[in-house]
Coordinates of N, CA and C in Angstrom, one line a residue:
Chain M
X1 N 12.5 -16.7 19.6 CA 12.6 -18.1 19.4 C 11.3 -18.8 19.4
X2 N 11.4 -20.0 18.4 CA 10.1 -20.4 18.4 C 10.0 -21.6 19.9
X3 N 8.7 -21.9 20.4 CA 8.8 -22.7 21.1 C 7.4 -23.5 21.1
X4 N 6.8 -24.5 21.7 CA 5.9 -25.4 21.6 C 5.1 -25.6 23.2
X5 N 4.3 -25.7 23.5 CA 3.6 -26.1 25.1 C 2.4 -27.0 24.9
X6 N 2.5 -27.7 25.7 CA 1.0 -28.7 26.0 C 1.4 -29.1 27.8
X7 N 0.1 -28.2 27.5 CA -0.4 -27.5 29.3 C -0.7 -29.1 30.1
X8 N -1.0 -29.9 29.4 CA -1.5 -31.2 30.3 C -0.8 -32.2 30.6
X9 N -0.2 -32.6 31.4 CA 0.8 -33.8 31.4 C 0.0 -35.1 31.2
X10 N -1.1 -34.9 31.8 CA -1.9 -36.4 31.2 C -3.2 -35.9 30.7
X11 N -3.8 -36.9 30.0 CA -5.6 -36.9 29.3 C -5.8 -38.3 30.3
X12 N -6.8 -38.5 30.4 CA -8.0 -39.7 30.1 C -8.7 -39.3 29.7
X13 N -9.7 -40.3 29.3 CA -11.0 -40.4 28.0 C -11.8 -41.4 28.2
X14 N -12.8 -41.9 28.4 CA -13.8 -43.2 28.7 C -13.6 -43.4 26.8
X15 N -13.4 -44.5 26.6 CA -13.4 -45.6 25.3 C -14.5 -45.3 24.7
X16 N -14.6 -44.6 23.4 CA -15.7 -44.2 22.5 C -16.1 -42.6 22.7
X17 N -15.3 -41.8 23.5 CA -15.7 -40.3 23.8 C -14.8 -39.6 22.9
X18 N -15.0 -38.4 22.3 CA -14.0 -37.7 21.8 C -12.9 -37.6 22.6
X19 N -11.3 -36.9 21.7 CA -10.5 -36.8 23.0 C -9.6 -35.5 22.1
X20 N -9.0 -34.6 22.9 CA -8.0 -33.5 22.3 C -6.9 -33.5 23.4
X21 N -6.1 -33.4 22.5 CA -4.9 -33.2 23.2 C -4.1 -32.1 22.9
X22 N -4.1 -31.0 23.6 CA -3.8 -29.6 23.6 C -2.7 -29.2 23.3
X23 N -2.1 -28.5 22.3 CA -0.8 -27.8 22.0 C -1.1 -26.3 21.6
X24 N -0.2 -25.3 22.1 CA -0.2 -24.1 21.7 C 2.0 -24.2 21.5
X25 N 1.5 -22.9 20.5 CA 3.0 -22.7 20.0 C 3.3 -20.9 20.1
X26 N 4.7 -20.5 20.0 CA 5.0 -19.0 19.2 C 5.8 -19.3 18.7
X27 N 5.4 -18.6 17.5 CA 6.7 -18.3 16.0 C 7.2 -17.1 16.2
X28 N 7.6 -17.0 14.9 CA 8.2 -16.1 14.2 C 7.9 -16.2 12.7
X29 N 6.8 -15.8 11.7 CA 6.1 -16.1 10.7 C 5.3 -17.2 10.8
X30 N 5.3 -18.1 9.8 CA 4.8 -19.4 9.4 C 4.7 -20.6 10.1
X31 N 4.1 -21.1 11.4 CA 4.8 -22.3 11.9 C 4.5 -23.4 11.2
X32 N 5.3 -24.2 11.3 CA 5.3 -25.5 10.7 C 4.7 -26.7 12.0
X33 N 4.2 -26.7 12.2 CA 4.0 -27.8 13.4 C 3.3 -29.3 13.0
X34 N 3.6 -30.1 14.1 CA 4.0 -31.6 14.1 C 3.4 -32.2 15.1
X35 N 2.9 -33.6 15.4 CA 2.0 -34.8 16.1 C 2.8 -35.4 16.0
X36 N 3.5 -36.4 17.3 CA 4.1 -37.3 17.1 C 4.0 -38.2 17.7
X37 N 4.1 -39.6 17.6 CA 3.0 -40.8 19.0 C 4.3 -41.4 19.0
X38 N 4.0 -42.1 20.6 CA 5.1 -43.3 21.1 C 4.0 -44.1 22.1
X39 N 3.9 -45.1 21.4 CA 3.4 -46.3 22.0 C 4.0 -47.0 23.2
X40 N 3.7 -47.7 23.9 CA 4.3 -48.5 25.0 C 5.7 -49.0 24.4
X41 N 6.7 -48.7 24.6 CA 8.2 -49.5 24.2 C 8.1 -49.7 23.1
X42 N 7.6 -48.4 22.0 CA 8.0 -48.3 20.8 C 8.7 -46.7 20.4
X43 N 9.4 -47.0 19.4 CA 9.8 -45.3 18.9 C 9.0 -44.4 18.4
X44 N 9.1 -43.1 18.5 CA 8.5 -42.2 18.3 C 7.8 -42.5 16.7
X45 N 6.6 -42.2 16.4 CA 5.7 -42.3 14.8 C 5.8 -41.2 14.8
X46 N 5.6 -40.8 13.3 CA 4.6 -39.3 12.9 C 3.5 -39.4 12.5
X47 N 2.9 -38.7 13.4 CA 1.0 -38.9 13.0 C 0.5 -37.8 11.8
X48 N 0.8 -36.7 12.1 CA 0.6 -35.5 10.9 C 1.2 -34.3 11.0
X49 N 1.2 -33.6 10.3 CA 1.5 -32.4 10.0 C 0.7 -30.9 9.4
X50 N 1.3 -29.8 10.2 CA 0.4 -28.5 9.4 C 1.6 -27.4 8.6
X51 N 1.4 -27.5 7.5 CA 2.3 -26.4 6.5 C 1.7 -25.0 6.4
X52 N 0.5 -26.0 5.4 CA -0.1 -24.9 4.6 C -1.4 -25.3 4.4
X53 N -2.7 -23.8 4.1 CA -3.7 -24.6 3.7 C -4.8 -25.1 3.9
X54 N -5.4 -25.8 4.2 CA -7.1 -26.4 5.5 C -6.3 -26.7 6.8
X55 N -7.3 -25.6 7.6 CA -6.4 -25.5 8.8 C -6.8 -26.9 9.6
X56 N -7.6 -28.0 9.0 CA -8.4 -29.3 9.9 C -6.8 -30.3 8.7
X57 N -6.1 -30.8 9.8 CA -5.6 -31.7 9.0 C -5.1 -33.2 9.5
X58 N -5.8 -34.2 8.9 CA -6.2 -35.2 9.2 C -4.6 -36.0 8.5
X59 N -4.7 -37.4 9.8 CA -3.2 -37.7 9.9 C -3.8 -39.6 10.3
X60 N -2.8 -40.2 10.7 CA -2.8 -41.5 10.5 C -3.8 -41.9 12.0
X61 N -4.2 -43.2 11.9 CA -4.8 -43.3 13.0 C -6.6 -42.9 13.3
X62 N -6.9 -42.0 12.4 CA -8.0 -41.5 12.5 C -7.9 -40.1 13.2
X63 N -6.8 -39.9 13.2 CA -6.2 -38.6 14.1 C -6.6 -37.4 13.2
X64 N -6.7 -36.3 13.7 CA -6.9 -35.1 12.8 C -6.0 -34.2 13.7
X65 N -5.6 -33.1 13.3 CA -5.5 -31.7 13.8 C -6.0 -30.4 14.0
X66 N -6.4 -29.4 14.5 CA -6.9 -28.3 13.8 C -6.2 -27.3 14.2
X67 N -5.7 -26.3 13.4 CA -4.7 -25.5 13.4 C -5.4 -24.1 13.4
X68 N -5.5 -22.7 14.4 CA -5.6 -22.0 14.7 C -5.4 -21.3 15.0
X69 N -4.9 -20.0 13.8 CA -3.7 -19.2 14.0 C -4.2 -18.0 14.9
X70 N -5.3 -17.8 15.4 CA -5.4 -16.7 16.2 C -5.1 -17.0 17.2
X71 N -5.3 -18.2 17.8 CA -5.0 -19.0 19.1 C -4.1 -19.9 19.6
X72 N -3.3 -19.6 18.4 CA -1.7 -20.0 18.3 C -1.9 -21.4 19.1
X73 N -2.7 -22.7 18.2 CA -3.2 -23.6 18.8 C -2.9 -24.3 18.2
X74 N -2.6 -25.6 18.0 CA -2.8 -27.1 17.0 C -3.1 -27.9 17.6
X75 N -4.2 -28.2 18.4 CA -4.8 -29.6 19.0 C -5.1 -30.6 18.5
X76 N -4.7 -31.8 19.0 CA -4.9 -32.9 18.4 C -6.2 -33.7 18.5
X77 N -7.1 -34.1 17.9 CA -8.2 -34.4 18.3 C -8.5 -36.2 17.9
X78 N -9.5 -36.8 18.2 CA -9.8 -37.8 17.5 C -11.7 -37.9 17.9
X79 N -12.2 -37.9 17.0 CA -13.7 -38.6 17.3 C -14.0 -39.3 18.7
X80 N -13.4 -40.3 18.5 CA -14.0 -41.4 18.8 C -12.6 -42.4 19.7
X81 N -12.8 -42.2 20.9 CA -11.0 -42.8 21.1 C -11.2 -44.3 21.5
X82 N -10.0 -44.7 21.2 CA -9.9 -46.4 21.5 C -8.9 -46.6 22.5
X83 N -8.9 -48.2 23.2 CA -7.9 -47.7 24.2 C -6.6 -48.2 23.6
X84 N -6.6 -48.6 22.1 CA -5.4 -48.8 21.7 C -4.7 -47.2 21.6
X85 N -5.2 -46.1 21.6 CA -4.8 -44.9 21.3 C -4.0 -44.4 22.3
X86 N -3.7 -45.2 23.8 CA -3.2 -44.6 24.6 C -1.6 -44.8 24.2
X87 N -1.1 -43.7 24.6 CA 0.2 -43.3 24.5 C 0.6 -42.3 25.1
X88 N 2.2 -42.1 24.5 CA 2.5 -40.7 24.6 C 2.9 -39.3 23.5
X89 N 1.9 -38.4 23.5 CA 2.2 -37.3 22.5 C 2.9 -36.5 22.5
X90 N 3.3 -36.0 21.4 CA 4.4 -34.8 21.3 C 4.2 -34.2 20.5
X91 N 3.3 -32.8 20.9 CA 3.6 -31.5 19.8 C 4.8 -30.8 19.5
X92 N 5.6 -30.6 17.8 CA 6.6 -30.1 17.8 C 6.3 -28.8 16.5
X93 N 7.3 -27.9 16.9 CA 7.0 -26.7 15.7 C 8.5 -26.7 15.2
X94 N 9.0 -26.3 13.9 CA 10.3 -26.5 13.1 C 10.6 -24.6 13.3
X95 N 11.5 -24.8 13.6 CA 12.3 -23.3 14.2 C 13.1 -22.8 12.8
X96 N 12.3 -21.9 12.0 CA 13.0 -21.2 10.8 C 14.0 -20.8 10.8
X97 N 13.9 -20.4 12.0 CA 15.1 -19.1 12.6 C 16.4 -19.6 12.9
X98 N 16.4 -20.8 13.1 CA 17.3 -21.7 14.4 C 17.5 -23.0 13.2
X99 N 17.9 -22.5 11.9 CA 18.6 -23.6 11.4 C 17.6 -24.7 11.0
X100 N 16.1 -24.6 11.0 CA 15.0 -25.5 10.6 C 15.0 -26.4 12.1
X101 N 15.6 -26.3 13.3 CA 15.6 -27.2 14.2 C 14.1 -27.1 14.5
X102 N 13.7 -28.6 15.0 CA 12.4 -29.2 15.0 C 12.3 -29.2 16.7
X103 N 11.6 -28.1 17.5 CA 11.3 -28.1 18.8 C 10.5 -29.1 19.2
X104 N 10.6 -30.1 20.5 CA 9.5 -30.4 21.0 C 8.8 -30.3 22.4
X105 N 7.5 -30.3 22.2 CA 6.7 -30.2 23.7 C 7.1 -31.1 24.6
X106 N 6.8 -31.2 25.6 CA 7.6 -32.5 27.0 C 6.1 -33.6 27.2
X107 N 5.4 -33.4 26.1 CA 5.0 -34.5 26.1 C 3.3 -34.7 26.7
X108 N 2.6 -35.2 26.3 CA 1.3 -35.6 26.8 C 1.0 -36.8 27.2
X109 N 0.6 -37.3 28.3 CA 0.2 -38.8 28.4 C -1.2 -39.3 28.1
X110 N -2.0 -40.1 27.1 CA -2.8 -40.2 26.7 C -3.7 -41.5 27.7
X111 N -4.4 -41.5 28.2 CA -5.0 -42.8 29.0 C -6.8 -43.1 28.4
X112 N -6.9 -44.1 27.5 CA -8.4 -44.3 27.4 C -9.1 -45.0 28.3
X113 N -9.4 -44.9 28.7 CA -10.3 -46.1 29.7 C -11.4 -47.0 29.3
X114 N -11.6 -48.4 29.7 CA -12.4 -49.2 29.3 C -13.4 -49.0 29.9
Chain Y
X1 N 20.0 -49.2 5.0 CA 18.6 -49.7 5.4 C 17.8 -49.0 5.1
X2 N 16.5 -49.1 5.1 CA 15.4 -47.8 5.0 C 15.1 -46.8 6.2
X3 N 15.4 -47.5 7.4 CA 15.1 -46.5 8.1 C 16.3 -46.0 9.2
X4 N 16.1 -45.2 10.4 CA 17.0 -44.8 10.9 C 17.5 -45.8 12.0
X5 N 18.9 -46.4 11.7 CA 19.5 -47.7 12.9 C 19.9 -47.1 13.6
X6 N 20.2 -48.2 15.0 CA 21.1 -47.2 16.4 C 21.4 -48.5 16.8
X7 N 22.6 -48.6 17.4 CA 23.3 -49.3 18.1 C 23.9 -48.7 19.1
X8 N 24.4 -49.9 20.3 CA 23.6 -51.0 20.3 C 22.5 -50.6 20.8
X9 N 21.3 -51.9 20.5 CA 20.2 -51.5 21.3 C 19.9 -51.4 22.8
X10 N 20.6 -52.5 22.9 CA 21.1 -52.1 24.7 C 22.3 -52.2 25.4
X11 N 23.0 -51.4 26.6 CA 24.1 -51.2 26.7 C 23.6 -51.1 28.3
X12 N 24.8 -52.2 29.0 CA 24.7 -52.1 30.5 C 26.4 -51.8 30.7
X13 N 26.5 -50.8 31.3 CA 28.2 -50.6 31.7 C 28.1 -50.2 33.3
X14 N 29.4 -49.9 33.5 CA 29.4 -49.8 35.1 C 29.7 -48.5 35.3
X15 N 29.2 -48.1 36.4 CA 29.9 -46.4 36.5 C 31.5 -46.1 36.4
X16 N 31.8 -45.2 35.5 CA 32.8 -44.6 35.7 C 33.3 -44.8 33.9
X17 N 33.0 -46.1 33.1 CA 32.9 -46.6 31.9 C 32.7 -45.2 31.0
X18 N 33.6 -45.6 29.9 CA 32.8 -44.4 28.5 C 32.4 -45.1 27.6
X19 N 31.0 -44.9 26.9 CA 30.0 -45.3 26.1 C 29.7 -44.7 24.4
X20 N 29.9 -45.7 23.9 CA 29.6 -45.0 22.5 C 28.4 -45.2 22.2
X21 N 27.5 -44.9 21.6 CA 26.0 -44.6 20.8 C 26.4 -44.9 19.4
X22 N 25.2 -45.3 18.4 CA 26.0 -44.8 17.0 C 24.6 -44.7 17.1
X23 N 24.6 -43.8 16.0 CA 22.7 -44.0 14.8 C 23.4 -43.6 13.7
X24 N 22.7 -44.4 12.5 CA 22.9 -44.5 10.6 C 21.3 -43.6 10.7
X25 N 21.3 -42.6 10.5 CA 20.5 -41.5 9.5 C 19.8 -42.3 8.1
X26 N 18.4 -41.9 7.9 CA 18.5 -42.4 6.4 C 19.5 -41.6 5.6
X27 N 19.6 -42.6 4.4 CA 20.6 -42.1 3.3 C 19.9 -40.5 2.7
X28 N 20.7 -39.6 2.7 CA 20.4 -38.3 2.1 C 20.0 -37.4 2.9
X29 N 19.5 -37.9 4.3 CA 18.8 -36.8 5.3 C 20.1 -35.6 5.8
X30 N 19.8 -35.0 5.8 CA 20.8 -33.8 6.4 C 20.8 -33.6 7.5
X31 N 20.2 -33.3 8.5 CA 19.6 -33.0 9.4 C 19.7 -34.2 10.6
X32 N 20.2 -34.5 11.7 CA 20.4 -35.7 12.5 C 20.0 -34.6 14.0
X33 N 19.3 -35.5 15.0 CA 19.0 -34.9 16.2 C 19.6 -36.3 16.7
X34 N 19.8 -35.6 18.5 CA 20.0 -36.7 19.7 C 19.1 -36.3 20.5
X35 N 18.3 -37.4 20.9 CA 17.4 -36.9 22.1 C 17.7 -38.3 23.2
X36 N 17.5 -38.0 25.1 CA 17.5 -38.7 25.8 C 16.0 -38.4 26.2
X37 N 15.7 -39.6 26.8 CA 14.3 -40.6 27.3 C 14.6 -40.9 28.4
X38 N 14.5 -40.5 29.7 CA 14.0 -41.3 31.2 C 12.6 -41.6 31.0
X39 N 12.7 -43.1 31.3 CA 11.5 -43.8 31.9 C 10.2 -43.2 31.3
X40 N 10.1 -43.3 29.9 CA 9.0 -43.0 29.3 C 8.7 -41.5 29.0
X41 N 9.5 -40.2 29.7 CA 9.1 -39.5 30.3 C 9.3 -38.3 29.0
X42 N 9.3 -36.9 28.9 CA 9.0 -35.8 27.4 C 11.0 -36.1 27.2
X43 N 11.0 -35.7 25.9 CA 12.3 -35.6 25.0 C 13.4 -34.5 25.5
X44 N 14.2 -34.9 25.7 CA 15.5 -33.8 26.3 C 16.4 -33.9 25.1
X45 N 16.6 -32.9 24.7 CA 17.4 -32.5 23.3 C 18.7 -32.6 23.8
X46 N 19.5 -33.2 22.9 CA 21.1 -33.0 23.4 C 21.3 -32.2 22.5
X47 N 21.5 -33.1 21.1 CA 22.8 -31.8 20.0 C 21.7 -32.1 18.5
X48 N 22.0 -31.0 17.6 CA 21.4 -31.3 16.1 C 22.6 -30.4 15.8
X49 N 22.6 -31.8 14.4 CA 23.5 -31.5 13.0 C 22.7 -31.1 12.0
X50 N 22.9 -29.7 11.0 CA 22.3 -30.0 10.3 C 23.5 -29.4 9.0
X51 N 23.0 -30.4 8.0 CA 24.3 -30.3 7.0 C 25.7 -30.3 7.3
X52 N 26.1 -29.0 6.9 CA 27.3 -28.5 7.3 C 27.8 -27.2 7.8
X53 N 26.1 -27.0 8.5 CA 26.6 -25.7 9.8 C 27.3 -26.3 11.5
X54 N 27.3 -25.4 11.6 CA 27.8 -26.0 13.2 C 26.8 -26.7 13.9
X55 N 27.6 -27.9 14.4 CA 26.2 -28.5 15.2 C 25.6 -27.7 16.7
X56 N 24.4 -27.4 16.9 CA 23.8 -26.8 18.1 C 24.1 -28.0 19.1
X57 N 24.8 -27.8 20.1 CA 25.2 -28.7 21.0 C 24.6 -28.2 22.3
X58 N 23.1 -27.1 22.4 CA 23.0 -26.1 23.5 C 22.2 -27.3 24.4
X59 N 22.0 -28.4 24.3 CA 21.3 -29.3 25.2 C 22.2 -30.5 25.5
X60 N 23.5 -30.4 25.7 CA 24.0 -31.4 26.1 C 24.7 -30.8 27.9
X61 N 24.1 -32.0 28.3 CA 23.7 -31.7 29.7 C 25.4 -31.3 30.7
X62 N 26.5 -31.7 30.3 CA 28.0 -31.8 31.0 C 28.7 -31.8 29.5
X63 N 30.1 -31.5 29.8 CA 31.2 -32.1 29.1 C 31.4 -33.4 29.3
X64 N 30.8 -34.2 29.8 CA 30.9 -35.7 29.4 C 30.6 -36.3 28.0
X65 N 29.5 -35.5 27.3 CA 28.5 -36.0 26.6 C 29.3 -35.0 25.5
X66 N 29.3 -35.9 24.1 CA 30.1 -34.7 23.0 C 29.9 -36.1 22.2
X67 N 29.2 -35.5 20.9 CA 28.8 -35.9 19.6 C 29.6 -35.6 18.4
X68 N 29.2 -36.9 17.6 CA 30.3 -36.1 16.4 C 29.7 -36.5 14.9
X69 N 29.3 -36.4 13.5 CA 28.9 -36.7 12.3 C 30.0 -36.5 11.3
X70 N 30.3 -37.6 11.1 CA 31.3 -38.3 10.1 C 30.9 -38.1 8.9
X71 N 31.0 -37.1 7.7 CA 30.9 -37.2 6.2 C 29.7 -37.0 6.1
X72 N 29.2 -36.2 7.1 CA 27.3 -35.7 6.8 C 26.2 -37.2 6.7
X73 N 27.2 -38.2 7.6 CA 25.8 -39.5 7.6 C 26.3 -40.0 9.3
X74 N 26.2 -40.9 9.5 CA 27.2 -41.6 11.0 C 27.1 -40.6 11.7
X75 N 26.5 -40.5 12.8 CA 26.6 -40.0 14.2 C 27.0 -40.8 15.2
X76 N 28.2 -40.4 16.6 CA 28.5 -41.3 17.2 C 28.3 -39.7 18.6
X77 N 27.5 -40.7 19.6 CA 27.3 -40.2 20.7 C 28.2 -40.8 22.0
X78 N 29.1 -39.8 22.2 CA 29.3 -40.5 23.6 C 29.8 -39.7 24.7
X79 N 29.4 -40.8 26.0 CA 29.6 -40.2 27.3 C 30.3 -40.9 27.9
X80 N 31.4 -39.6 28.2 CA 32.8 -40.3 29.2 C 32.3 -40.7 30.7
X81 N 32.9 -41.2 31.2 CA 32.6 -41.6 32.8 C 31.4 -41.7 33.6
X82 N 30.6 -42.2 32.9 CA 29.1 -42.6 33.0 C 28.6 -42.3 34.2
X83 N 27.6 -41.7 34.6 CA 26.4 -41.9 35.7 C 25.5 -42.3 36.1
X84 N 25.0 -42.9 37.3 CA 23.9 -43.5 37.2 C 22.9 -42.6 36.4
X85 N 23.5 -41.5 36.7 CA 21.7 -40.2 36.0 C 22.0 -40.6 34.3
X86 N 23.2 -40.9 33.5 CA 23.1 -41.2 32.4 C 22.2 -42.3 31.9
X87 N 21.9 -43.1 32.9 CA 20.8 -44.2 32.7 C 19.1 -43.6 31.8
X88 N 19.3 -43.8 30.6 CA 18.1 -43.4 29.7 C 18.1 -44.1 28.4
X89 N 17.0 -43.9 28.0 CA 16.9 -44.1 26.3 C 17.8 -43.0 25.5
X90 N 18.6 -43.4 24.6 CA 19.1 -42.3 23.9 C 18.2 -42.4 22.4
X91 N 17.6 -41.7 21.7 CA 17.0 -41.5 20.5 C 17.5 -40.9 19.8
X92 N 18.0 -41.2 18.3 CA 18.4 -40.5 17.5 C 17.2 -40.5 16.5
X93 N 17.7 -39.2 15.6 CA 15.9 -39.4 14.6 C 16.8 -38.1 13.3
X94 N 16.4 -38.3 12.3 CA 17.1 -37.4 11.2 C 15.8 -37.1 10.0
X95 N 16.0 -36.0 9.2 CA 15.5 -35.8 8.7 C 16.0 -34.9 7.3
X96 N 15.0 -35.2 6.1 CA 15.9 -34.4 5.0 C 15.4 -32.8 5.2
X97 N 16.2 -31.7 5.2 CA 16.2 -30.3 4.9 C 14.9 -29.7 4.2
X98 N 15.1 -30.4 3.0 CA 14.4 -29.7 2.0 C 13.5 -30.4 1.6
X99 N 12.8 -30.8 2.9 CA 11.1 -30.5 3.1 C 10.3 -30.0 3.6
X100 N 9.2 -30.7 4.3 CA 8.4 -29.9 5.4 C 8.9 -30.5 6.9
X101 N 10.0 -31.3 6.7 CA 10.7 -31.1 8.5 C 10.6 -32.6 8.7
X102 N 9.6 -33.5 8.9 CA 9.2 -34.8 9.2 C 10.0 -35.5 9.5
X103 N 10.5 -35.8 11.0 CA 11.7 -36.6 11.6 C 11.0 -37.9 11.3
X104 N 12.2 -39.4 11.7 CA 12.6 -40.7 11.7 C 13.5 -40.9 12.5
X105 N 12.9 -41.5 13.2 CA 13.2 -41.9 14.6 C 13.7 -43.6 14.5
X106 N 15.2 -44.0 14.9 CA 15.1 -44.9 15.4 C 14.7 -45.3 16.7
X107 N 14.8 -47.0 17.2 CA 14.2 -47.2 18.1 C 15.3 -47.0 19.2
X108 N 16.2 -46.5 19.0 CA 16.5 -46.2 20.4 C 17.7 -46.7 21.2
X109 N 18.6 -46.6 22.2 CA 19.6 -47.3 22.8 C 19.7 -47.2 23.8
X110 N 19.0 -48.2 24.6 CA 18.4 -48.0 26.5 C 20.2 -48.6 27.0
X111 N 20.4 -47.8 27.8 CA 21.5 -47.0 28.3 C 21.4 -47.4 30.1
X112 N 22.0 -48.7 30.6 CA 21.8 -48.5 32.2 C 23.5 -48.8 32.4
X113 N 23.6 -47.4 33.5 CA 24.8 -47.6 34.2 C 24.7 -48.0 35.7
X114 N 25.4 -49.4 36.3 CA 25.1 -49.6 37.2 C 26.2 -49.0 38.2

């Protein structure tokens, strides 16, 4: 069965520092994996996604990905963080096997600091 | 609508009460998830519909909790005899099949039983 992990329950980041936020996955073939943000008392967005293709894939926000099949990794990264960026993340991978169901991670807490 | 609705948005009942949820799916999506939300905290899967296989109900937490999708659109979530621990965000989010996966998320139906 496929499943998704992000090892960190929180980030902080000083305002203007790079920032990653960590996901590893296991499949079964091809994974399809997913970034998903929730803002303070808002619903879940989709920031981006990895199919196929350039494993760097750049998503809303100024957000990027980079996808790393040897390391069975998809971290989410950004340049340059703002403290609008803080939230909560959710790496998810789509389960081929299991009917296309869309797994998700329990979540990252993102904190930028001023 | 365009996007995915849930009603109501907020719901205060007293312990022991049974509670209906609804969420409207976009039009055409096949695919409907239920997720609950404590206090900001990672995504607990209840049930996913997808089309017209059997719905995966392997995350619904008691027999209280039992979901149902009316003509492949309308999902109605509900839990009989309420608990305080039922007190959460319920999120519905759906998505069409036959793409690359990419949920829609409504905002949600904060759920306190007192």
């Amino acid at each position: 069965a496929q499943s998704v992990a992000q090892p960190e329950d929180q980030v902080n980041v000083a305002e203007g520092n790079p920032l990653t936020v960590k996901c590893t996955y296991s499949v079964s073939g091809n994974p399809y994996l997913f970034w998903y943000v929730q803002y303070p008392n808002r619903g879940l967005q989709f920031l981006l996604k990895y199919i196929t293709g350039d494993n760097l894939v750049k998503g809303s926000y100024g957000f990027e990905a980079e996808f790393n099949k040897s390391q069975t990794s998809f971290h989410l990264k950004k340049p340059s963080a703002l403290v609008s960026d803080s939230a909560l993340y959710f790496c998810a991978v789509r389960d081929l096997n299991r009917d296309d169901k869309i797994i998700f991670g329990k979540g990252t807490r993102l904190h930028i600091l001023p | 609508g365009a996007g995915v609705s849930q009603s109501p948005s907020n719901k205060v009942t007293e312990k022991g009460k049974d509670v209906e949820l609804r969420c409207d799916p976009i039009s055409g999506h096949t695919a409907l998830y239920w997720y609950r939300q404590s206090l900001g905290q990672g995504l607990e899967f209840l049930i996913y519909f997808q089309g017209n296989s059997a719905p995966d109900k392997s995350g619904l937490p008691s027999d209280r909790f039992s979901a149902e999708r009316t003509g492949g659109s309308v999902s109605t979530l509900t839990i009989q005899r309420t608990q305080q621990e039922d007190s959460a965000v319920y999120l519905c989010a759906s998505s069409f099949r036959r793409d690359t996966g990419e949920l829609f998320f409504g905002e949600g139906s904060r759920l306190t039983v007192l």
